Tab-separated table of C-alpha atoms and ligand atoms in Angstrom:
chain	number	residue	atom	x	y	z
U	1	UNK	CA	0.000	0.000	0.000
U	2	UNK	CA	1.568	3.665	-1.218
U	3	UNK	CA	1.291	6.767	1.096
U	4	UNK	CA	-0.719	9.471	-0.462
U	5	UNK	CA	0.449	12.853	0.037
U	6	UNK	CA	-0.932	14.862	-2.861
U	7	UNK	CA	-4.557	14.615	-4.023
U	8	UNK	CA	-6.581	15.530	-6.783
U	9	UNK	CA	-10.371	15.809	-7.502
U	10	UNK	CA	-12.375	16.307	-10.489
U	11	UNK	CA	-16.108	16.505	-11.491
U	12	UNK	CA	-16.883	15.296	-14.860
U	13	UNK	CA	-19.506	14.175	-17.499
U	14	UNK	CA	-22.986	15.815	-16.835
U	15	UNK	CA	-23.212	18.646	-13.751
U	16	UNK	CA	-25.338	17.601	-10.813
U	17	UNK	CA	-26.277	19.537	-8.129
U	18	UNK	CA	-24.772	18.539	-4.825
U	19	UNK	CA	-20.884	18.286	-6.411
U	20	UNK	CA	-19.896	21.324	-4.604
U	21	UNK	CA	-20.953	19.630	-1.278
U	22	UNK	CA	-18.737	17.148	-2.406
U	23	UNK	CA	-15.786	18.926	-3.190
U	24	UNK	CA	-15.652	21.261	0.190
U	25	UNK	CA	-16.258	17.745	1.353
U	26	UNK	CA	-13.093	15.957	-0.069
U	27	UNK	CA	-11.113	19.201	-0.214
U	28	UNK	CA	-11.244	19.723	3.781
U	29	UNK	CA	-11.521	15.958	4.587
U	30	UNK	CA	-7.956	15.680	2.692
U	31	UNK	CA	-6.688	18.637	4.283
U	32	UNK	CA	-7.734	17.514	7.916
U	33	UNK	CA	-5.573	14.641	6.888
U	34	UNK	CA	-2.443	17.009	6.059
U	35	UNK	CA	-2.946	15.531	2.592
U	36	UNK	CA	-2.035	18.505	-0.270
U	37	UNK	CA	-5.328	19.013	-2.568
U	38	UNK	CA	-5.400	19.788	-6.272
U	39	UNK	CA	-8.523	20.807	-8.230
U	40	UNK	CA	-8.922	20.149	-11.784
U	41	UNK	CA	-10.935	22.277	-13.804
U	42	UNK	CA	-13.011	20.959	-16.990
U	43	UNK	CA	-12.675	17.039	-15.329
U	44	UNK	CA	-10.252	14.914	-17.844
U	45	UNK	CA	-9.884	17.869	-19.911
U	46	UNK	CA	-8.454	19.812	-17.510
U	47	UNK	CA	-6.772	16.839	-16.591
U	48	UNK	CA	-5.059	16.515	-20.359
U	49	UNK	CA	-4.493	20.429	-20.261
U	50	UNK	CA	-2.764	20.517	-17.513
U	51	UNK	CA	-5.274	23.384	-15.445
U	52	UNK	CA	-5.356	22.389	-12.108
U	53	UNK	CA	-4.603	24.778	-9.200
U	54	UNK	CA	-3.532	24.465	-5.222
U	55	UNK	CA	-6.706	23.917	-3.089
U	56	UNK	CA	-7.086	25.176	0.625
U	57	UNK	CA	-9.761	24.941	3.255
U	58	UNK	CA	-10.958	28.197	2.434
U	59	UNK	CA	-11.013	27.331	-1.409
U	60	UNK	CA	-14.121	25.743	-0.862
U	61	UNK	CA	-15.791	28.570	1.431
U	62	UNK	CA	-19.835	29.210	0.889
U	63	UNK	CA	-20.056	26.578	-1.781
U	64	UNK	CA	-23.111	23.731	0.374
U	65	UNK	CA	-25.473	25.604	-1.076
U	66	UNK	CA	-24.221	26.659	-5.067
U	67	UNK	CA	-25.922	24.036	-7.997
U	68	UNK	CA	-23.479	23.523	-10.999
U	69	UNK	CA	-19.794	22.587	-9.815
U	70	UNK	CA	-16.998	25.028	-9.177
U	71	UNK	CA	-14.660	22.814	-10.817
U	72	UNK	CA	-16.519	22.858	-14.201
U	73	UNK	CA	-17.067	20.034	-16.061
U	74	UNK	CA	-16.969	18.680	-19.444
U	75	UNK	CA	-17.370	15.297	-21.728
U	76	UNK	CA	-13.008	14.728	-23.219
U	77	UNK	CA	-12.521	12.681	-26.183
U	78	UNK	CA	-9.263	12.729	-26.105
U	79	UNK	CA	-8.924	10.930	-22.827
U	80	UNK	CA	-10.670	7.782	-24.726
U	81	UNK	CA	-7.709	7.605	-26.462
U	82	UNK	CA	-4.013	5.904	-25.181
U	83	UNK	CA	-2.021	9.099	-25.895
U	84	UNK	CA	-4.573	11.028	-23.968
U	85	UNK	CA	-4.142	9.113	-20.870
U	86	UNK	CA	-0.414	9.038	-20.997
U	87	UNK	CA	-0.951	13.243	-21.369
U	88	UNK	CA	-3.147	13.330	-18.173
U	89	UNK	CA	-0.413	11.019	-16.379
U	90	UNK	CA	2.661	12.762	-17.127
U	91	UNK	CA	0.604	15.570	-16.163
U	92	UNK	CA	-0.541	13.863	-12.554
U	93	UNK	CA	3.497	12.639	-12.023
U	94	UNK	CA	4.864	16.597	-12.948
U	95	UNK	CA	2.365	17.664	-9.479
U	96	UNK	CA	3.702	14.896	-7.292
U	97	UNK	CA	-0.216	13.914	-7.227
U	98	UNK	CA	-0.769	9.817	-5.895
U	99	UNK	CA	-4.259	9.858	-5.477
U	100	UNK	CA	-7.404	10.946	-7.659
U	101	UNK	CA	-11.243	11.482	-6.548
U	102	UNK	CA	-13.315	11.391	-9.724
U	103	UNK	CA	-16.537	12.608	-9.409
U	104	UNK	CA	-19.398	11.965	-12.368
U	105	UNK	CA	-21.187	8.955	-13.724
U	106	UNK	CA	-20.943	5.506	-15.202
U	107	UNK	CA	-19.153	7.550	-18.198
U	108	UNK	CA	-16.453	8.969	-15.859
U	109	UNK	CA	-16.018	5.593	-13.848
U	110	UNK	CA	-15.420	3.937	-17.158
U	111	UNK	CA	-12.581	6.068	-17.908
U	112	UNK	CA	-11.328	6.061	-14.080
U	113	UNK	CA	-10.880	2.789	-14.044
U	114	UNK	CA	-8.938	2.316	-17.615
U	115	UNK	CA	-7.068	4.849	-16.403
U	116	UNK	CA	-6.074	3.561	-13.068
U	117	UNK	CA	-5.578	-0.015	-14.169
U	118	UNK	CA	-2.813	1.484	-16.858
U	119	UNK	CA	-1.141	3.758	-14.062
U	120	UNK	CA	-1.958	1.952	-11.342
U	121	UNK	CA	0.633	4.001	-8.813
U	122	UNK	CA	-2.262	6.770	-9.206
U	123	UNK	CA	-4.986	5.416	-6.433
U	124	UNK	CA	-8.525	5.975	-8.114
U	125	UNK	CA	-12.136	6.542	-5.824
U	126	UNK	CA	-15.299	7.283	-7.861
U	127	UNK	CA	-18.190	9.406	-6.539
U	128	UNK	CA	-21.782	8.639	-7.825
U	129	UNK	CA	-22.627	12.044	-9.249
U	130	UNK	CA	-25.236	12.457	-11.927
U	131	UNK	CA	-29.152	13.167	-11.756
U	132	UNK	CA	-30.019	10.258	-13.526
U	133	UNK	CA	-29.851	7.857	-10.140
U	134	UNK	CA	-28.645	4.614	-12.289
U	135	UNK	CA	-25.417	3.719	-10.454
U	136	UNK	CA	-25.074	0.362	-9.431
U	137	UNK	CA	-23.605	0.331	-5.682
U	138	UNK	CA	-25.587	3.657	-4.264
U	139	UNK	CA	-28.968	3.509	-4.050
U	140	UNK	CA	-29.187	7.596	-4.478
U	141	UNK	CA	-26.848	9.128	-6.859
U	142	UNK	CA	-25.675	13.021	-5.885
U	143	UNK	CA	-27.981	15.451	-8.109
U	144	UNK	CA	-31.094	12.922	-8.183
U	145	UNK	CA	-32.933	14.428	-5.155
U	146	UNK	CA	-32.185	17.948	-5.944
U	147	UNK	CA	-33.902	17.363	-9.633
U	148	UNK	CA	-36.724	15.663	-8.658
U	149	UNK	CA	-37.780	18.293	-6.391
U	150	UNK	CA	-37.162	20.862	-9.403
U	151	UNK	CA	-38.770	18.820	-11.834
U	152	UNK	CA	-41.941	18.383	-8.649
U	153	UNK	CA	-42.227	22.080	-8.327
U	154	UNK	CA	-42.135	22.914	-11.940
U	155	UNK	CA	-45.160	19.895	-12.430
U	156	UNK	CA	-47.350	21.178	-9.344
U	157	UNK	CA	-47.573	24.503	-11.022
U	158	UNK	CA	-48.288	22.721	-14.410
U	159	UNK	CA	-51.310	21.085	-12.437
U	160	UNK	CA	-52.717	24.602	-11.283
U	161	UNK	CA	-53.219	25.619	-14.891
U	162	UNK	CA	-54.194	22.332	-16.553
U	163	UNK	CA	-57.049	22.146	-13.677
U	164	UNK	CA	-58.112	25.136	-14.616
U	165	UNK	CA	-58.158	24.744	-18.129
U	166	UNK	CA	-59.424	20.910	-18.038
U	167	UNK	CA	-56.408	20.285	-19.521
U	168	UNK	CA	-54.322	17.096	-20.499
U	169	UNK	CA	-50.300	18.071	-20.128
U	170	UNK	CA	-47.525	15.969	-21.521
U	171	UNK	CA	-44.151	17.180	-19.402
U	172	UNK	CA	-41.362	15.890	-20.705
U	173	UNK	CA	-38.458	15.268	-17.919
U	174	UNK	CA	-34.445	14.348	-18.072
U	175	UNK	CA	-33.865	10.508	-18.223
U	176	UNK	CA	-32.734	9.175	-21.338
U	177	UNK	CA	-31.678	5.683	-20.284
U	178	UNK	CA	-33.121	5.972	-16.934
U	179	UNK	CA	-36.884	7.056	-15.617
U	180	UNK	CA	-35.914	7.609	-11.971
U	181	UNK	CA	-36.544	11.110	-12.452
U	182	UNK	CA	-39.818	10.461	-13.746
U	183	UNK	CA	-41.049	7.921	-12.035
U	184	UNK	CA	-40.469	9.182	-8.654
U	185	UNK	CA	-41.818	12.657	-9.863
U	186	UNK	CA	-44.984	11.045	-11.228
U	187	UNK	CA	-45.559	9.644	-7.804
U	188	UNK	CA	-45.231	13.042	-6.524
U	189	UNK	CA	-46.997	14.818	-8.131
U	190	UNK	CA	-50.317	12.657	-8.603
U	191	UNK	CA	-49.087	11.840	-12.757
U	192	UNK	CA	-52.194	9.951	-14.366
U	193	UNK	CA	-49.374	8.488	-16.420
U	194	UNK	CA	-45.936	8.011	-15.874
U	195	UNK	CA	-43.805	6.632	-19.628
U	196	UNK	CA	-40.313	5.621	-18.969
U	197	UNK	CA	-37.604	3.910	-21.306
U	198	UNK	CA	-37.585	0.484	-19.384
U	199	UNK	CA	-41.321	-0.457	-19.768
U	200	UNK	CA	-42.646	-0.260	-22.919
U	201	UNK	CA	-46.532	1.321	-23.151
U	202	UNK	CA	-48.987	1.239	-25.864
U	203	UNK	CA	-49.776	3.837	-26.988
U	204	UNK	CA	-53.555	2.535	-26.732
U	205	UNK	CA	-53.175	0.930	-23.112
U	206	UNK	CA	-52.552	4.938	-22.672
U	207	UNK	CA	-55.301	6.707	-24.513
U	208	UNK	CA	-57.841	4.719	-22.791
U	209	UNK	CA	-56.406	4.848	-19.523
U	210	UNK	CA	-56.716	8.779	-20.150
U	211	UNK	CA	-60.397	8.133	-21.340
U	212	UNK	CA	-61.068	6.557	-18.043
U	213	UNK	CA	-59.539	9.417	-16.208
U	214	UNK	CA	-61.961	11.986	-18.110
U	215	UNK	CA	-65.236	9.909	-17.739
U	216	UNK	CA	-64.158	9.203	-13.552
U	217	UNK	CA	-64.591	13.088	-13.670
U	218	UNK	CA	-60.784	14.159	-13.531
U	219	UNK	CA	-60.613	17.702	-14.516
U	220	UNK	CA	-56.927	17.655	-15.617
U	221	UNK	CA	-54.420	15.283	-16.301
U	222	UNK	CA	-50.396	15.152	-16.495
U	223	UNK	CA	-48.912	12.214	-18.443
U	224	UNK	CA	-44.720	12.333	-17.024
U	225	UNK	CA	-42.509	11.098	-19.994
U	226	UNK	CA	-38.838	10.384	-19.599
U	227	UNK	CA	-37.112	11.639	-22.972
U	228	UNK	CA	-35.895	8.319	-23.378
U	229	UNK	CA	-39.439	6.882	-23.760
U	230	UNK	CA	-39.703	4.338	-26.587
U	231	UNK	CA	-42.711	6.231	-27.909
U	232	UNK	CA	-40.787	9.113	-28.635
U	233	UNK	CA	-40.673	12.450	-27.218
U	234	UNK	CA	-43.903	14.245	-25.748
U	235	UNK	CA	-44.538	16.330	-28.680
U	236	UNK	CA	-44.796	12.993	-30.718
U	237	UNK	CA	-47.034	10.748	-28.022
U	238	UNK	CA	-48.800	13.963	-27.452
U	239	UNK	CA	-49.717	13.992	-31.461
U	240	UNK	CA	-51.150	10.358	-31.169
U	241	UNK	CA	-53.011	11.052	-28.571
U	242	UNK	CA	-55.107	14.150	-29.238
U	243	UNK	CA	-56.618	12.727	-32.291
U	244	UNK	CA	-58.192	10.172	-29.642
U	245	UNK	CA	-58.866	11.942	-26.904
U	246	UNK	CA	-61.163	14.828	-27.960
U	247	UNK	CA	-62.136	15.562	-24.258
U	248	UNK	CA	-58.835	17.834	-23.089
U	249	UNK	CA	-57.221	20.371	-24.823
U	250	UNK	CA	-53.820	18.809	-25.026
U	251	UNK	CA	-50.474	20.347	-24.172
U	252	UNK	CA	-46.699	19.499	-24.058
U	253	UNK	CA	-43.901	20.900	-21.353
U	254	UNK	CA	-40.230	19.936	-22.181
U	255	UNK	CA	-38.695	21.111	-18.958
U	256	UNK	CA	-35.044	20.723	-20.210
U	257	UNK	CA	-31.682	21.816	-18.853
U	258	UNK	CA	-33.899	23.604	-15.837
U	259	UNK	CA	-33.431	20.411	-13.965
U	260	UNK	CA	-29.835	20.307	-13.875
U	261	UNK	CA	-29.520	23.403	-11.777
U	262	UNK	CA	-31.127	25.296	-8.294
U	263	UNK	CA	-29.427	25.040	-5.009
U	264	UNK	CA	-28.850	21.269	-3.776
U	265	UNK	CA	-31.683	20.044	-1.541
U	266	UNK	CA	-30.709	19.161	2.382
U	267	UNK	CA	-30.309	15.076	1.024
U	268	UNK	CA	-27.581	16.323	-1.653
U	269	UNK	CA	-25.493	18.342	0.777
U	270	UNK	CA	-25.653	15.727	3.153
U	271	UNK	CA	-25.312	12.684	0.576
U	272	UNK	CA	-22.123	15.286	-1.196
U	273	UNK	CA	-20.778	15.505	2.022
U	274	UNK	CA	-20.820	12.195	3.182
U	275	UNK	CA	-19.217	10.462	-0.001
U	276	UNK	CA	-16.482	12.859	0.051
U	277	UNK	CA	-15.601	12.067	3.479
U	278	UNK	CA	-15.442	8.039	2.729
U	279	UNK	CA	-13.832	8.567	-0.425
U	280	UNK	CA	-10.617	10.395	0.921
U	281	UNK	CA	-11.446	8.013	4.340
U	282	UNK	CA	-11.088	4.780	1.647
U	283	UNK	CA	-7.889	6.573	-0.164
U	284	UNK	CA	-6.348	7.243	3.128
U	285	UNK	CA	-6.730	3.407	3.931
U	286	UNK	CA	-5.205	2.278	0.930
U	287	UNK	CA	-8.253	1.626	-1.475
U	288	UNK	CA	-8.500	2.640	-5.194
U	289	UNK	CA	-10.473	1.605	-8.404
U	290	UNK	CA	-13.718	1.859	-6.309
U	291	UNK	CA	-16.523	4.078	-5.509
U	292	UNK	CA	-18.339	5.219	-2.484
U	293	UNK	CA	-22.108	4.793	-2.399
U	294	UNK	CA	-24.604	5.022	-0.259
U	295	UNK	CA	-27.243	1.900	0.764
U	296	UNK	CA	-29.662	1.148	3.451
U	297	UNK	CA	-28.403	4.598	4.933
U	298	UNK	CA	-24.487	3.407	5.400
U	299	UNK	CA	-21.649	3.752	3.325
U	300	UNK	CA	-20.973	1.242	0.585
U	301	UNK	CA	-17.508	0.514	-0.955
U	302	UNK	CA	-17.700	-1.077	-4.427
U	303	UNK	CA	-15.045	-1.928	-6.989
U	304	UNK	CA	-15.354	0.104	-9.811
U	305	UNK	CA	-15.031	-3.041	-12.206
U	306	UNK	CA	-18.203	-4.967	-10.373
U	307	UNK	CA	-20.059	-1.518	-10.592
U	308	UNK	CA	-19.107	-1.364	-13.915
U	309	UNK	CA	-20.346	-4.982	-15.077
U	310	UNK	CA	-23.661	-5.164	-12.824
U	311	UNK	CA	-24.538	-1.709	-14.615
U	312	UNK	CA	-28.367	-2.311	-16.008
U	313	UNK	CA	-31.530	-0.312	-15.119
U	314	UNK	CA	-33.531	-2.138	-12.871
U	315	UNK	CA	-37.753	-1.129	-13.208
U	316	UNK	CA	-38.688	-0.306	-9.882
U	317	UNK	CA	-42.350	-2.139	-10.691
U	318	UNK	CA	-44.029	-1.871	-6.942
U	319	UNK	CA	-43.540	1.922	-7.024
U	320	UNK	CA	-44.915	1.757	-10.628
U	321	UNK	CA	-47.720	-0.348	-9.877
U	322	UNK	CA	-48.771	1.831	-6.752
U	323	UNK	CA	-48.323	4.899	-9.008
U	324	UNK	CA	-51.063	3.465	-11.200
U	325	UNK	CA	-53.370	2.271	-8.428
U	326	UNK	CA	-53.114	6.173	-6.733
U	327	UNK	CA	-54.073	7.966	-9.754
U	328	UNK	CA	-57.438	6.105	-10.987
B	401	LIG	P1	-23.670	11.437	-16.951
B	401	LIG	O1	-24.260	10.175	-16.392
B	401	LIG	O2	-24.140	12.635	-16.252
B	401	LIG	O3	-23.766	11.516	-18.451
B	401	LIG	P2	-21.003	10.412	-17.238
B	401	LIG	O4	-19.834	10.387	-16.332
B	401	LIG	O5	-21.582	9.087	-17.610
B	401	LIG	O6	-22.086	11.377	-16.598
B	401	LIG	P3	-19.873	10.718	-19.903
B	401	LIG	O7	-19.862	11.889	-20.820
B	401	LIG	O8	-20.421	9.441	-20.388
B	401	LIG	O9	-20.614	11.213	-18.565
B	401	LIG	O10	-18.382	10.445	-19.421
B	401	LIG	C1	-17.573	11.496	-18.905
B	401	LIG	C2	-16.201	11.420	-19.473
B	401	LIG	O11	-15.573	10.202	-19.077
B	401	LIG	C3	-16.110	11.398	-21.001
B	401	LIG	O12	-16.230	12.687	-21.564
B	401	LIG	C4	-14.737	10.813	-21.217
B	401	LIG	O13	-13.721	11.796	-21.057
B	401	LIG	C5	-14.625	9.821	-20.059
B	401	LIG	N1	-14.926	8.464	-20.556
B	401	LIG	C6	-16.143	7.918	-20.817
B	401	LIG	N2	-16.014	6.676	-21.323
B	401	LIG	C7	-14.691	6.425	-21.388
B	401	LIG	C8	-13.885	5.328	-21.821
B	401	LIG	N3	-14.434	4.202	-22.294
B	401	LIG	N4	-12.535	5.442	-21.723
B	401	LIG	C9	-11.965	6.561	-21.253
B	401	LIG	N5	-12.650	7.632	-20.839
B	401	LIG	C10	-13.982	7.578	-20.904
């Protein structure tokens, strides 16, 4: 087992909010530990480009309650490649930096942990960080609790007006692989409907679902669909439908980027907080090529490779089924 004395940390792939809990997290947690910290700007871009500067406790000041990440981030192609990796090690060796916190999603784990098994002298720890909550080894991801509330508030307001209108409302929400987002929002909010990319629906099974809605005497109704719906996107489902369902005046919400940002909820900052401080914890005791996560409440230490491999999104069908049941 190598001593670490220098460590770096890096946000990458898509922003999620509750990464800047994270990083005041690792930053001080390292420091505490008389461990030097690094941040790299622009994840394994930054990384490649050599922009990285000297962190200190008070680097990280006021930052719990900023969305975004004061690292940046960004998606590198170059670090797919061999000669990009070499780059971003010769880079690493020039700082005197032995250990690397790599927060992001499956995306940035994938590249950790090529990366690390190459140059293994550089210890590796992932941190589950992306909105999309489909990380095998954490049950919440950091950014998922934040955008569901986002994506709740924008859909109760949604509700007021389609009420009052009798209206039917298509919202489309973030999710392209994964209807976490959607699901859990749909549950929330009361969704007659809830379309995500791992269960099919017919497109009939919905109209006369919606039928059945509007004859029970529901004034409104909100149909949630994950972009990554098989039906296509809600303008397209929304098309279908109107020509059968004559009873609502039918609109379509694509609440977009919105969801990414806003100030982390209470569960980020905590969640941020509390995966930074086991993955410097798990560096300090030797550990690397595996992330921190959180289950049943405790902290979860998985290797990046099984992570990796038992990747698949897993329906959550009891909440789905009790969604249905609570909206007839
Ligand atoms: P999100 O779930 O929010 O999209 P992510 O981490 O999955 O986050 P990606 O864009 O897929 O986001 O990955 C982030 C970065 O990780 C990529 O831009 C790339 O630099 C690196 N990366 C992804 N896959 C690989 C790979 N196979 N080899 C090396 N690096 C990779």
């Amino acid at each position: 087992m190598h001593k670490i004395s220098k460590l770096a940390v890096l946000t990458s792939g898509g922003d999620a909010p509750g990464m800047n809990p994270c990083i005041r997290s690792v930053v001080r947690t390292a420091i505490y530990n008389k461990l030097q910290v690094v941040g790299i700007r622009r994840g394994y871009q930054g990384l490649i480009e050599d922009d990285m500067y000297d962190m200190e406790a008070r680097s990280v000041s006021n930052i719990l309650n900023l969305g975004g990440t004061i690292l940046k981030t960004a998606r590198c192609l170059p670090f797919r490649s061999d000669e990009g990796m070499e780059i971003a090690y010769q880079n690493l060796k020039k700082h005197g930096i032995d250990a690397l916190v790599v927060i992001g999603g499956d995306g940035t784990f994938t590249g950790a942990l090529r990366f690390s098994k190459k140059f293994p002298d550089i210890a590796v720890m992932g941190v589950p960080g992306t909105i999309d909550n489909d990380l095998y080894g954490s049950t919440y991801t950091l950014g998922f609790d934040t955008a569901t509330n986002t994506v709740i508030e924008a859909i109760d307001k949604i509700r007021d007006t389609a009420d009052a209108h009798d209206r039917l409302f298509f919202v489309e929400v973030m999710g392209r692989d994964s209807g976490a987002i959607a699901l859990r929002a749909g549950i929330s909010c009361g969704a007659e409907a809830i379309l995500l990319p791992e269960k099919a629906t017919a497109i009939e099974d919905l109209i006369k679902n919606l039928k059945t809605g509007s004859s029970n005497k529901k004034s409104s109704s909100i149909v949630i669909v994950a972009e990554g719906d098989k039906n296509g996107g809600a303008y397209d489902i929304a098309k279908k439908v109107q020509k059968e369902v004559k009873s609502y005046d039918v609109k379509v919400t694509i609440l977009g980027h919105l969801q990414r940002g806003g100030s982390p909820s209470a569960f980020d900052r905590i969640l941020g907080s509390r995966l930074g401080f086991a993955a410097v914890n798990a560096l300090l005791s030797g550990k690397s090529q595996m992330m921190v996560g959180l289950e049943a409440n405790h902290i979860k230490i998985t290797g990046l490779e099984e992570a990796l491999n038992q990747h698949e999104f897993k329906l959550e069908e009891d909440l789905m089924q009790m969604a249905e049941i609570l909206s007839i």
